[in-house]
Amino acid sequence: MREPDKTDLTIPDFALVVLIGSTGSGKSTFAAKHFLPTEIISSDRCRGLITDNETDHDVSADAFDLVREIAGKRLKHRKLAVIDATNVRAADRKAWVELARRWHALPVAVVIDPGVDVCVARNASRPDRPFGPGVAQRMTREIRKGLGGLQREGFRQVWKLTSETSIDMAKVSRQPLWTDKRNDHGPFDIIGDIHGCADELQILLSRLGYSVAWSEDHRTVAVTPPEGRKIVFVGDLVDRGPNAPDVLRIAMSMVAAGTAYCVQGNHERKLGRWLEGRKVAVAHGLQQTIDQLDAQDRGLREALPAFLDGLRSHVWLDGGRLAVAHAGLREEMIGRGSGAVREFALYGETTGEIDEFGLPVRADWAVAYRGKTAVIYGHTPVLSAEWVNNTLCIDTGCVFGGKLTALRWPERELVDVPAVQTWSEPIRPLGESGAGKSAQADADQVLDYQDVSGRRWIETELRGRIVVAEENASAALEVMSRFALPPQWLIYLPPTMSPSETSSQGGWLERPEDAFAYFRERDVAQVVCEEKHMGSRAVIALCRNAQTARDRFGTLGDGTGAIWTRTGRSFFNDPAMTEGLLARLRASVEAADLWNELNSDWLLLDTEIMPWSAKASNLIESQYAPVATSSAAGFQVSREALARAMARGVDATALDARLEDRASRAAKYATAWAPYVWPVSGIDDLKVAPFHLLASEGRVWFDQDHVWHMRLADRLAAGDGVVTRTRWHTVDPADDSACAEAVAWWETLTGSGGEGMVVKPHDFISRSKKGLIQPALKVRGREYLRIIYGPEYDSPDNLIRLRERSLGGKRSLALRELALGHEALKRFVAKQPLRRIHECVFGVLALESEPIDPRL
């Protein structure tokens, strides 16, 4: 008798489900009953999308191309897909099995066969199916002919529903793949390759807070974890070491108790195959394990095959934030199941070459890894565990005389114990990555264009997702690739700054009253008014010594820091000038004892370097000075001609007054930049005004208010060094008297040649009910604005026009760049890959190409 149909269909929650059934079998009805509309990809529906006619079989080839494309995109993003088509021929089904394998999804076949008579009757009742019974009869025969070979075709599950009753009674439930343990949030302690080093394992467990209790006969063991914690073993429990049985007992007992996961290592795979009686090469320590097991009790040897057979290729944990595999995983393999996934998880990736030790050369898959899931692995021993692109190898060669390492998650804390002795001599000596550099720095030597190109969505803590347009990214690439300093230094670019609202007072474009009003309207209780130096903005990475620069920034050579502009260019063309200024700044930091106070060997400072002419001399000579010279000459000639005309009796008094007024404004323009220009023959002629400590080891200093930053700057300027003091005041924007005093200070400052002042909220990051508040507003003096807008900007007619300037775009840009800069520093301090930091830095540079009036 035929075995009755199973009506409880339990399928993986990630799979490619292929419905197989004749026309009229009810496939579409079954799909609509058990799957989401977005999960179902119907060949009929795709015909309709192409020609507005679902029965137009002339476009079947194009329709199935569309089905494959949609299904592939769903599988790429780890979404279940259901193929609603007849799929009666093995050749048709082969394409679906191949698509599932490509995306490491499990192919599942569901055969729906209510009987040929039912199919014929249903088709006869539908006016859109004018064909006779022969089509359904032929399809049904072909389906039944191929039933026995579906698993040979590659389907991991085959479900058969061969009656109307079984089809109606069917229930479809979903279960996570074996590897999918995302609902387990730990915390976890992940232990690297043990290789039979039982003593070291027990010492490490003790250090991690686990208690290990053996029975008197030493045949059973109970391991009690700290509250809520679990162990994850990365595989290779056995071979080479002195006591594989005890390691197995500990792992097996913890897995059985639900206090540990264990993924399969290549040595477990080989041991399991040997236990099954398969032909394997008894090498690489397997003989030691065989000999050790021969001396053990029968219970361990009998339980071992089932334990080894149940080991997973990897585990996906903590909401998808963590994956553990023996040899690692590519991003597109995480949480999926296929033979390719298991093989990669066991052996990693090789180049096909053999090294001088006779061992396969391993491809460095971690260098190309870009996933958000942290991948923890072992297999290839290293001297010390180092993060590379959100991956971590924790096989630190215990059996080879190294150490046994564990990663505490989510703390990301490494705990290790040294090997008791060298139990096995390594064939290939343990080595470190790249000459003196960290593994991550070694991986960061080449940045990938794909990591910054195209339209980008960058997640930030301060402002959520920030979009960078593709055309802006292209413009940034030009600047970054041709002009920027070495990328290892370029961890931050400062944001642009918006001016205050346009003043309504006669003869003025900007005044402090409007800045105070802006912050007062947003309930800011205190602002800091800082003198705005007329220099050039510079970011300074200052290291205590060259070794710090190499260790922390991954640079080469003997440089002790870098100085760069808002566009990422090196501030000085002469490296000796850079190093000389860094030495002077280092002396100021040492005098203030900041290295020890901040517990850091490097600082990142936001500064202004003066004089303006140190960077802008070419600009002055090629753009500003020629305008002044030509204006003076032109007005002189004009007034002389006018004087001759007036001498002949022409009434040109009004025109003469106008020319005199214009000549006066041009004369002011010619001297406007004089206070900001002086000869620079060496470092002694420079002045540096720091106003933010941006970051140091382990800390981004945006959580400190501006008063704290200015007091720190005052300490750096206390000596006779290159650092100059920035004058500053605190003001209550709701206090009219305090505001009036600040305005008077600004008028005095700008009247004596100063550029103006910057008004900042007391807190570095301030928010109102509407969101982030501008981090700073600049209020520039009348004569400085003459440089920016031209000699006659403050004539009444021009002021009317300039007062219509819009600040919305500039302010949006300032907030987005602030968020990106903060995000870049957070990632750098957290020692994330350089590509992640550069994503934000590149974003700032890209936003700078937005079409916003550069004079604002």
GROMACS .gro file of C-alpha atoms in nm, residues 114 235 238 248 333 377 408 446 508 539 557 583 626 651 710 760 784:
model
   17
  114PRO     CA    1  -0.498   1.593  -0.648
  235GLY     CA    2   3.610   2.345   1.684
  238VAL     CA    3   4.103   1.705   1.937
  248LEU     CA    4   3.562   1.606   2.462
  333MET     CA    5   2.708   3.246   0.393
  377TYR     CA    6   3.691   3.181   1.401
  408ARG     CA    7   3.394   3.747   2.598
  446VAL     CA    8   4.461   4.923   0.021
  508TRP     CA    9   2.519   9.560   0.874
  539VAL     CA   10   4.305   6.937   1.203
  557GLY     CA   11   5.811   5.591   0.841
  583ALA     CA   12   5.739   6.921   1.796
  626PRO     CA   13   4.454   9.240  -0.833
  651ASP     CA   14   2.743  11.937  -1.349
  710MET     CA   15   3.839   7.641   2.596
  760LYS     CA   16   2.836   7.818   2.041
  784TYR     CA   17   3.616   9.084   0.688
   0.00000   0.00000   0.00000
